[in-house]
CSV table of C-alpha atoms in Angstrom, one decimal:
chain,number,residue,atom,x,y,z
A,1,UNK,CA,202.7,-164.7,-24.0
A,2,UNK,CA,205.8,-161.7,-24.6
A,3,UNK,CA,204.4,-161.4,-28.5
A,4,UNK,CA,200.7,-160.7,-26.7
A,5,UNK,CA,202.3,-158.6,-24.1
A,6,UNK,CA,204.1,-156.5,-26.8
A,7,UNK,CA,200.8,-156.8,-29.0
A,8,UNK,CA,198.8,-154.9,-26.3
A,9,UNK,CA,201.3,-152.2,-25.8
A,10,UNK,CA,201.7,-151.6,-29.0
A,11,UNK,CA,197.8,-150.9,-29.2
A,12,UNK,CA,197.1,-149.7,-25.9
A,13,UNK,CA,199.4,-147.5,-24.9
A,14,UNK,CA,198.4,-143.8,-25.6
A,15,UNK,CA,200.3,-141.8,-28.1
A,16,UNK,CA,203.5,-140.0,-26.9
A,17,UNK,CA,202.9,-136.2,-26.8
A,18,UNK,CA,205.2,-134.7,-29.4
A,19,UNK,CA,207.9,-133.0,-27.8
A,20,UNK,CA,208.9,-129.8,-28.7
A,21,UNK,CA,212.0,-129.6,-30.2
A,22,UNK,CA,214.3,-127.1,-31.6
A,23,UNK,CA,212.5,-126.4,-34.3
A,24,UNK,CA,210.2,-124.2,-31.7
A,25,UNK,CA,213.4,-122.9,-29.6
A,26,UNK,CA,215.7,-119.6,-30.8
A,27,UNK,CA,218.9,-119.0,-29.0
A,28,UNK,CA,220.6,-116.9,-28.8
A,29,UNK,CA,218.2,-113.7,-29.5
A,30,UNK,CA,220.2,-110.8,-29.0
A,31,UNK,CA,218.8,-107.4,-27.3
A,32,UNK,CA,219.4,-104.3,-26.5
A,33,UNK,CA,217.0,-100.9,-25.2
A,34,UNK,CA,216.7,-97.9,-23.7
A,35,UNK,CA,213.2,-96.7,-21.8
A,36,UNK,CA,212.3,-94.4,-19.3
A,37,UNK,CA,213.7,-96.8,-16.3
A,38,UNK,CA,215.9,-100.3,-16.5
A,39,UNK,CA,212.8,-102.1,-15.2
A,40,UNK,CA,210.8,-101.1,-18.6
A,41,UNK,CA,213.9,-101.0,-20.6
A,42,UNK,CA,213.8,-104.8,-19.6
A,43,UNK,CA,210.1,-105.4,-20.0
A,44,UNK,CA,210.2,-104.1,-23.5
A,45,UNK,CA,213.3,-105.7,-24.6
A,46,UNK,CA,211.5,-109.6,-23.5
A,47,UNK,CA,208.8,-108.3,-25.4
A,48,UNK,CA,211.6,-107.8,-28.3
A,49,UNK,CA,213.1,-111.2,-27.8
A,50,UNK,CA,209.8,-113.1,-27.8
A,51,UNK,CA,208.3,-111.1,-31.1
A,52,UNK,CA,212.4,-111.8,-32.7
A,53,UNK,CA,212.6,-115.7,-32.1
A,54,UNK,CA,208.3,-115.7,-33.0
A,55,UNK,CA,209.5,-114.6,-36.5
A,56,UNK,CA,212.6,-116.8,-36.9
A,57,UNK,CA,210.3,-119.5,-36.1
A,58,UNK,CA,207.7,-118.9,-38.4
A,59,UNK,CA,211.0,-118.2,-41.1
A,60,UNK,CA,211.6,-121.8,-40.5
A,61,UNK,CA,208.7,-123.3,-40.5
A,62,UNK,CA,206.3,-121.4,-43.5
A,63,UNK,CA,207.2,-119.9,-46.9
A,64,UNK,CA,207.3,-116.0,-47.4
A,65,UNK,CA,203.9,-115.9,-49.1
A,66,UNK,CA,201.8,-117.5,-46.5
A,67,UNK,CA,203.9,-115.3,-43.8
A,68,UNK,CA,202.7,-112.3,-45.3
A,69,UNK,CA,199.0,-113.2,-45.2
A,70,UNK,CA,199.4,-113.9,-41.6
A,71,UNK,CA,197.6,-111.4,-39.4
A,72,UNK,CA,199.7,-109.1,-36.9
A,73,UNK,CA,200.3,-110.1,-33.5
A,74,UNK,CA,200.6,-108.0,-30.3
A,75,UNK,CA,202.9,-108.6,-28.1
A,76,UNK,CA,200.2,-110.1,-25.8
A,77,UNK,CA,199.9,-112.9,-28.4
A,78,UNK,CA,202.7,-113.6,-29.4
A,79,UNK,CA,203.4,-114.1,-25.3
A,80,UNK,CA,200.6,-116.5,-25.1
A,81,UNK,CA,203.0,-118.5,-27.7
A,82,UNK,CA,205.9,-118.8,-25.4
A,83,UNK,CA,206.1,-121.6,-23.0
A,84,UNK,CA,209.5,-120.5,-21.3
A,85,UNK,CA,212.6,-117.9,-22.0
A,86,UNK,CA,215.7,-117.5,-19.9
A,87,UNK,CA,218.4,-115.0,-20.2
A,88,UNK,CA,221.6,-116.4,-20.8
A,89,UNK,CA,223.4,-112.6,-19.6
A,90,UNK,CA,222.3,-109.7,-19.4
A,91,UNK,CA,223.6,-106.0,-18.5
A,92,UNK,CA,221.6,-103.3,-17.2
A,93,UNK,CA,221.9,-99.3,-16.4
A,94,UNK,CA,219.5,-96.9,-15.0
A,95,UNK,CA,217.6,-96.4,-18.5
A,96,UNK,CA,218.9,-99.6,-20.9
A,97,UNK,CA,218.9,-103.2,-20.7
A,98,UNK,CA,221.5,-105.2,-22.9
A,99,UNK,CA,220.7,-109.4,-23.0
A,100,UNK,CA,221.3,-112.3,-24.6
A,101,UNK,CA,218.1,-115.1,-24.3
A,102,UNK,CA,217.0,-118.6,-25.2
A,103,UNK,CA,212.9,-118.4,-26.2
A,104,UNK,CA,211.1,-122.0,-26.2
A,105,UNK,CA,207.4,-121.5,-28.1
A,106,UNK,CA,205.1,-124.6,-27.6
A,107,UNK,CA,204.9,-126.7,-30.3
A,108,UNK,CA,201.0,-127.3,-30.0
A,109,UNK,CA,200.4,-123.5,-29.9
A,110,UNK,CA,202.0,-122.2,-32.6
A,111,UNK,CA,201.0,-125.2,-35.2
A,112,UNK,CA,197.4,-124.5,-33.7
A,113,UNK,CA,198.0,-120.5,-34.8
A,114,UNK,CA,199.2,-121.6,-38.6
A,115,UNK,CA,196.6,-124.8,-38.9
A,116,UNK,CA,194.1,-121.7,-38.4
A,117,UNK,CA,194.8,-119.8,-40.9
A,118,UNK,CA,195.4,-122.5,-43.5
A,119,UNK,CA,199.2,-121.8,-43.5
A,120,UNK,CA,201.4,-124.5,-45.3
A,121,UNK,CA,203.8,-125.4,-42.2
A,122,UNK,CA,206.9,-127.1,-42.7
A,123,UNK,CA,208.0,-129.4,-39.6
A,124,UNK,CA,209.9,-132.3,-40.7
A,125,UNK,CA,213.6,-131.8,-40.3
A,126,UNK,CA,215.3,-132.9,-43.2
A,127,UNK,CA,218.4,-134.7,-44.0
A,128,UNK,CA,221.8,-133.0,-43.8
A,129,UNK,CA,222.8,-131.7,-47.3
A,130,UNK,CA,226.2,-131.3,-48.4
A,131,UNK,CA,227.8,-128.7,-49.9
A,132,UNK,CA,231.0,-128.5,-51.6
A,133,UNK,CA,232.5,-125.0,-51.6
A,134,UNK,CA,234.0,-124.6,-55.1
A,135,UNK,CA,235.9,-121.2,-55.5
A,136,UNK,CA,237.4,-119.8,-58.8
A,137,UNK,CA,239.4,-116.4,-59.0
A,138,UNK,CA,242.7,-115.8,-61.1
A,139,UNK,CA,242.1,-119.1,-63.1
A,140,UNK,CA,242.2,-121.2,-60.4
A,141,UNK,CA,239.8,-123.5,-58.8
A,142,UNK,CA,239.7,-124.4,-55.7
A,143,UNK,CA,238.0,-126.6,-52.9
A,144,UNK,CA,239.9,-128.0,-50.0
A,145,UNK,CA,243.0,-125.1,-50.5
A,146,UNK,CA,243.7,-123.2,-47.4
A,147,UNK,CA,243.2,-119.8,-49.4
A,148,UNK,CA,239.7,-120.5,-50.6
A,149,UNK,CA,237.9,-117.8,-48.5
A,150,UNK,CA,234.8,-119.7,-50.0
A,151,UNK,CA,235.0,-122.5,-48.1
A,152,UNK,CA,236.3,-121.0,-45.3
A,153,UNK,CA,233.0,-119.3,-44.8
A,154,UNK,CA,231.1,-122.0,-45.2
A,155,UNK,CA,232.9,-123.7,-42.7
A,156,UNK,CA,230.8,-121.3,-39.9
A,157,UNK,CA,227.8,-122.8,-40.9
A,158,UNK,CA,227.8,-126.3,-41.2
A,159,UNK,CA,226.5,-128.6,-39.1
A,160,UNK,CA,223.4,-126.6,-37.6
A,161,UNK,CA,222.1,-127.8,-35.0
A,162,UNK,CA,218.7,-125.8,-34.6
A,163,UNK,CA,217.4,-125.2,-38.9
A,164,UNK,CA,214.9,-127.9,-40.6
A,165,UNK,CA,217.6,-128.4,-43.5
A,166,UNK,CA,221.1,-128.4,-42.3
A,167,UNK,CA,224.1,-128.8,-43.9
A,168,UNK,CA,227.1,-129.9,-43.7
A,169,UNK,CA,230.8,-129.4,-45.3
A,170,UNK,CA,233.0,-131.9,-45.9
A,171,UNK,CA,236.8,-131.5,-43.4
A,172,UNK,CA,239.0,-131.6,-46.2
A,173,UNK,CA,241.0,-134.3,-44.4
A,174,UNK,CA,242.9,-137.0,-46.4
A,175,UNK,CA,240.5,-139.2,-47.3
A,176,UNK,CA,238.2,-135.9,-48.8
A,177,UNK,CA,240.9,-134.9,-51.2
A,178,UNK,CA,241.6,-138.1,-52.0
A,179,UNK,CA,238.3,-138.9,-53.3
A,180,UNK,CA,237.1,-135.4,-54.5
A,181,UNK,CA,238.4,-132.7,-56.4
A,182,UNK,CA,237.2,-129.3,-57.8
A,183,UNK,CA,237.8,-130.4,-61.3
A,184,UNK,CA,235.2,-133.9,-60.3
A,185,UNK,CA,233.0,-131.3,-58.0
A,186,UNK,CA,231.9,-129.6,-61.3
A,187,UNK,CA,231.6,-132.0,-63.2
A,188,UNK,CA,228.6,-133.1,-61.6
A,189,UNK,CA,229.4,-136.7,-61.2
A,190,UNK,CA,226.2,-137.6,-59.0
A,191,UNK,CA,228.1,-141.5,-57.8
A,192,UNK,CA,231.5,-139.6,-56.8
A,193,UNK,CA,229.3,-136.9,-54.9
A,194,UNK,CA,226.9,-139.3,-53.4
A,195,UNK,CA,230.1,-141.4,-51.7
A,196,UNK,CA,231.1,-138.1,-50.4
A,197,UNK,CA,227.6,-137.4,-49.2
A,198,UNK,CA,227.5,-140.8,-47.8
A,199,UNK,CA,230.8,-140.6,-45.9
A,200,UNK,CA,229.3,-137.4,-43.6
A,201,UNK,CA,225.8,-139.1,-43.3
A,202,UNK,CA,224.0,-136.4,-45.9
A,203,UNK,CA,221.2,-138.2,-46.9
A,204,UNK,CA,219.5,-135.0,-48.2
A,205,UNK,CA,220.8,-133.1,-51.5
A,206,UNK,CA,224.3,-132.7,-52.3
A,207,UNK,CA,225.3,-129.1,-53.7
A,208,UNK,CA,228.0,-127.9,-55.6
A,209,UNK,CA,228.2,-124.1,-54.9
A,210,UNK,CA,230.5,-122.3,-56.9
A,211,UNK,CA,231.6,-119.0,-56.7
A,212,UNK,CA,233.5,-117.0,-59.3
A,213,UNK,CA,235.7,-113.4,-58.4
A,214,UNK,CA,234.0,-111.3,-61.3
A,215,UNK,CA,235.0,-108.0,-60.1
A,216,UNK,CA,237.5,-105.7,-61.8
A,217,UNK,CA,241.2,-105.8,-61.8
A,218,UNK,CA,241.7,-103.7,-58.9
A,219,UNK,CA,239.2,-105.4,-56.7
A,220,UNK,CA,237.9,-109.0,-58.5
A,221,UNK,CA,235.7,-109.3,-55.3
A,222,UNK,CA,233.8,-106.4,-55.7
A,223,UNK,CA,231.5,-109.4,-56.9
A,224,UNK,CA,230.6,-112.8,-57.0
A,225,UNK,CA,228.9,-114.9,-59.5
A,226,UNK,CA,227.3,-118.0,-57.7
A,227,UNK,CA,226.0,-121.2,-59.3
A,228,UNK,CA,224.4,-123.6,-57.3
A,229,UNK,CA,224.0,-126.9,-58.6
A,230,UNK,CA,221.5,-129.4,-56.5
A,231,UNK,CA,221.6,-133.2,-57.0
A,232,UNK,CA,218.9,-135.3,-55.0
A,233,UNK,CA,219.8,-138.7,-54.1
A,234,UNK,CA,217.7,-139.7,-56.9
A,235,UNK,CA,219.5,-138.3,-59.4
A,236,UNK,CA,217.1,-134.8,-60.6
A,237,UNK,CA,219.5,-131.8,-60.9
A,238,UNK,CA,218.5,-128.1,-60.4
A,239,UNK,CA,220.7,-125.5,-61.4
A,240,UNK,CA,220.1,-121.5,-59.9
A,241,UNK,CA,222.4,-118.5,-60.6
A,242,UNK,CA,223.3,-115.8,-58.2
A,243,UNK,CA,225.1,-112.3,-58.0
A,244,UNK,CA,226.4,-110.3,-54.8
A,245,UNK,CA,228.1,-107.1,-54.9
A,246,UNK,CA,230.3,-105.6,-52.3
A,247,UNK,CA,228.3,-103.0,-50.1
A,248,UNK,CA,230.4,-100.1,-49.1
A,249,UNK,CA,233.4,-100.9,-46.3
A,250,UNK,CA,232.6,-104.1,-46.4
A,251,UNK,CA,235.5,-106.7,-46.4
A,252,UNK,CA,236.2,-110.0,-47.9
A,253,UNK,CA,234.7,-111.9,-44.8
A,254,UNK,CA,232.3,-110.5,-44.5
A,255,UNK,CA,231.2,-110.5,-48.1
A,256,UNK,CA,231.2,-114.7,-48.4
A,257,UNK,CA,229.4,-114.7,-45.5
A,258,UNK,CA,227.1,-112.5,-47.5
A,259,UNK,CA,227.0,-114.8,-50.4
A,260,UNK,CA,226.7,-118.2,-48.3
A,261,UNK,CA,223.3,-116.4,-46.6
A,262,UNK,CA,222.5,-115.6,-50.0
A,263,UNK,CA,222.6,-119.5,-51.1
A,264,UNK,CA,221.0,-120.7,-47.9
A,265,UNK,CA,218.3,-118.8,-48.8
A,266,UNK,CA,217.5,-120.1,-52.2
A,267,UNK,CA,218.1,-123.3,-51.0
A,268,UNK,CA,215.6,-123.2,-48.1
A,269,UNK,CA,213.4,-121.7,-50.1
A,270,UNK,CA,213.1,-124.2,-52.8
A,271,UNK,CA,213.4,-126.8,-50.0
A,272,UNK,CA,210.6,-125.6,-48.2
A,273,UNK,CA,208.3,-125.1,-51.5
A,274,UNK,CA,208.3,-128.7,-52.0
A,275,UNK,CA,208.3,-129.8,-48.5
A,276,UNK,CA,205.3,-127.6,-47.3
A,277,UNK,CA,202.2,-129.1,-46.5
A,278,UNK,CA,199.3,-128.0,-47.8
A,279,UNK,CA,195.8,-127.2,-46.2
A,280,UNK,CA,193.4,-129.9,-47.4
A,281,UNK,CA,191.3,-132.1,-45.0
A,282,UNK,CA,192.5,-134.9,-43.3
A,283,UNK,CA,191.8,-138.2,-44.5
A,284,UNK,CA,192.6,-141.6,-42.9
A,285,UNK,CA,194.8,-144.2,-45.0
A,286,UNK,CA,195.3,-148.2,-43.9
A,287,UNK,CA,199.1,-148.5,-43.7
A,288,UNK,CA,201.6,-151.5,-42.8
A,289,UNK,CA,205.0,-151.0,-41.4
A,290,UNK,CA,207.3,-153.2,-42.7
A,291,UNK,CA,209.7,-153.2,-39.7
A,292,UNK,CA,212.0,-156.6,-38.6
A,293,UNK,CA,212.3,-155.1,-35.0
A,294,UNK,CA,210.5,-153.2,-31.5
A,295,UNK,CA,213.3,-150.8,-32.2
A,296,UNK,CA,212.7,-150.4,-36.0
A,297,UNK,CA,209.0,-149.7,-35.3
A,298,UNK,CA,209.9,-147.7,-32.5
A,299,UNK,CA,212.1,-145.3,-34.6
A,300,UNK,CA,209.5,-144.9,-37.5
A,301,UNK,CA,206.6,-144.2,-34.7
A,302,UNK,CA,209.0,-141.2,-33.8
A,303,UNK,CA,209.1,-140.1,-37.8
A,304,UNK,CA,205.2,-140.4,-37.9
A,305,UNK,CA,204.4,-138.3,-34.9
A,306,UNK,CA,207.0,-135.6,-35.7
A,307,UNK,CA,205.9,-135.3,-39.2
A,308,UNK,CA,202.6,-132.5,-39.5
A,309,UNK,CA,200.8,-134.0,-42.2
A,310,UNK,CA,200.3,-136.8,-40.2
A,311,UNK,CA,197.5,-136.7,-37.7
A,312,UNK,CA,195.7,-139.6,-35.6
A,313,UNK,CA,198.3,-142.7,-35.5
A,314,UNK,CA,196.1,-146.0,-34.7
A,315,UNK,CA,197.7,-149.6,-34.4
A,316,UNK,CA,195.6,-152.5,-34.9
A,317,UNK,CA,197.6,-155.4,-35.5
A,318,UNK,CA,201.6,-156.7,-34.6
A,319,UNK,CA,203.0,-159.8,-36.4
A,320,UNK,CA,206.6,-161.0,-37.7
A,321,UNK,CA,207.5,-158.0,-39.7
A,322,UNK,CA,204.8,-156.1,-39.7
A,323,UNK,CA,202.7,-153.4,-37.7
A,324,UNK,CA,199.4,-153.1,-39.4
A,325,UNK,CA,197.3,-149.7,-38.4
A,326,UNK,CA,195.9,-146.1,-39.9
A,327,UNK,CA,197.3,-142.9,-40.3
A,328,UNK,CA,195.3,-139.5,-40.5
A,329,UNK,CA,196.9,-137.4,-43.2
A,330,UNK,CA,196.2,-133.8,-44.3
A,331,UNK,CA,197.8,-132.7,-47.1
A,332,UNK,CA,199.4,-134.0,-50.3
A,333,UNK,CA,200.0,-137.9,-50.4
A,334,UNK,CA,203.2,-137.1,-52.8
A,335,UNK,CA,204.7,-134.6,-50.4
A,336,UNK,CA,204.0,-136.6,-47.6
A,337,UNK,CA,206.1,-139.3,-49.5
A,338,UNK,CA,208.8,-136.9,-50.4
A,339,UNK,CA,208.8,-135.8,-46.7
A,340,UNK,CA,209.4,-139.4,-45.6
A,341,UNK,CA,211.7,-140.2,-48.4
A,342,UNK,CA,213.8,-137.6,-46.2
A,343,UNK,CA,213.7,-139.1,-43.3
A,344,UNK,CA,215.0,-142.5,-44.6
A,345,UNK,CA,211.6,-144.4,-45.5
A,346,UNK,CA,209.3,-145.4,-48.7
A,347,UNK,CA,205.7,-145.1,-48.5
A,348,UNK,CA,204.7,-147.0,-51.7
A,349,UNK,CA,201.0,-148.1,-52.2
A,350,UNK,CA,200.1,-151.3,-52.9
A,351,UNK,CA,197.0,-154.4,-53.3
A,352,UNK,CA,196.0,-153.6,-50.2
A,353,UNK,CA,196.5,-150.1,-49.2
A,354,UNK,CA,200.2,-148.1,-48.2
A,355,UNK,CA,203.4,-150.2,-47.2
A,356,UNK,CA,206.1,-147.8,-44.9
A,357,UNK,CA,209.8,-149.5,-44.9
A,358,UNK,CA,213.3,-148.9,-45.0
A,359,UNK,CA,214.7,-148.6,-49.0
């Protein structure tokens, strides 16, 4: 009686909405106008706010080429995106309004807007990768060294909370130095880097990014020569160069955190290159979840609905092990496996269609 009981939910029950997430919300967006009276100087700076966090969205979610193609929206439109905003402060005087506000866009919506125009969308959140800051000036390397203003400026953006591909960087506690060194960092041992990836839960890439003081004597950062060395999990290495000068008055802070934008960048870039999903009809494919628990099928539900290639979800069958069903894709079958390989699952095809399970 309980295995019908769970049978019929599992095929009854209606699909869970997908939520919105972060991927759709932008906070804090920063403001700040002057009009004819405060009450327009606040008007136009919501306006500002809405048409800011509409474009960091669509920076997250689409590559530049597709962006650019994509036709320009009044502010009335890119309104009719927004489900809610609040202002977290805010500072008026008789002609300017200064705020700070959170912008939440509706999932549906704005996936709606891109499917329309055949924009490849990127939704699925990847796996933290890990970066190991590796610094050289003076003929020294460093990684974990207090003085390595590198690493330092990495440290302000790991961990995010709100991009598709966050990263993370190691503490540089004890056990880090212990079992990583600049020296084994660029030497692109992939089994060292991986335990370090493993021990802060970066399943995605690993990256050694090293940057080298190539400036003159009298000012060696006036620039930086940056290598960036990816390693998937699987093993495939990519290697990309990069240069940044020095811009006038600018200081050593703020020229790393320069150069680590510069690397996120080209990181996200390629990332969402392979990643993107492409416009191509929807098809349906006969899959079977190889899952030993509610809870296991439960969690790769979640992955499925969250993921944008992946359309209609129908369950027909629940047995020891298994849950038997369909999936409407659109897109490529390879990036769709690549986008699950992300999330922690294979989709492999086999005898009698596509298997999902943990590796």
């Amino acid at each position: 009686m309980k295995r019908f009981l769970l049978l019929a939910w599992l095929c009854l029950a209606p699909l869970a909405a997908r939520a919105d997430d972060a991927s759709f919300t932008v906070s804090p967006v920063a403001v700040d106008v002057t009009a004819e009276s405060a009450a327009a100087a606040k008007e136009q700076a919501i306006a500002q706010a809405q048409r800011d966090a509409f474009d960091t969205v669509l920076a997250r979610m689409t590559i530049p080429e597709d962006r650019a193609a994509l036709p320009q929206l009044t502010d009335d439109d890119i309104s009719g995106f927004v489900q809610n905003f609040e202002v977290i402060s805010e500072k008026t005087s008789p002609v300017r309004y200064v705020g700070s506000l959170t912008v939440r866009f509706s999932q549906a919506a704005v996936l709606t807007f891109l499917r329309e125009h055949a924009v490849s969308l990127i939704k699925t959140r990847s796996q933290p990768m890990l970066i190991l800051p590796v610094f050289w000036q003076d003929g020294r390397l460093m990684l974990w060294e207090d003085e390595n203003p590198w690493r330092e400026a990495w440290d302000q953006v790991s961990g995010s909370g709100t991009e598709l591909m966050p990263v993370v960087v190691p503490l540089g506690d004890i056990a880090d130095v212990a079992g990583m060194s600049a020296e084994k960092a660029i030497s692109g041992d992939n089994d060292i880097i991986r335990k370090m990836a493993d021990r802060y839960h970066a399943g995605g890439d690993a990256v050694v990014a090293i940057a080298v003081a190539s400036g003159p004597q009298d000012d060696p950062l006036a620039r930086l020569a940056m290598q960036i060395i990816r390693m998937a999990p699987g093993g495939d290495v990519a290697v990309r160069n990069l240069d940044v000068l020095r811009s006038a008055n600018e200081d050593d802070a703020a020229l790393m955190a320069k150069a680590t934008a510069a690397v996120l960048r080209e990181l996200r870039l390629a990332w969402k290159a392979e990643t993107a999903v492409e416009p191509i009809a929807p098809r349906d494919i006969d899959v079977m979840a190889l899952v030993s628990s509610l809870a296991d099928w439960q969690a790769l539900e979640k992955v499925l609905q969250q993921e944008p290639r992946i359309g209609k979800i129908v369950t027909v069958a629940f047995g020891a092990g298994y849950v038997r069903g369909s999936l409407t894709v659109t897109g490529n079958i390879e990036k769709l496996q690549q986008a699950l390989v992300a999330q922690g699952y294979l989709l492999t095809l086999g005898e009698n269609g596509y298997e999902i399970r943990k590796p």
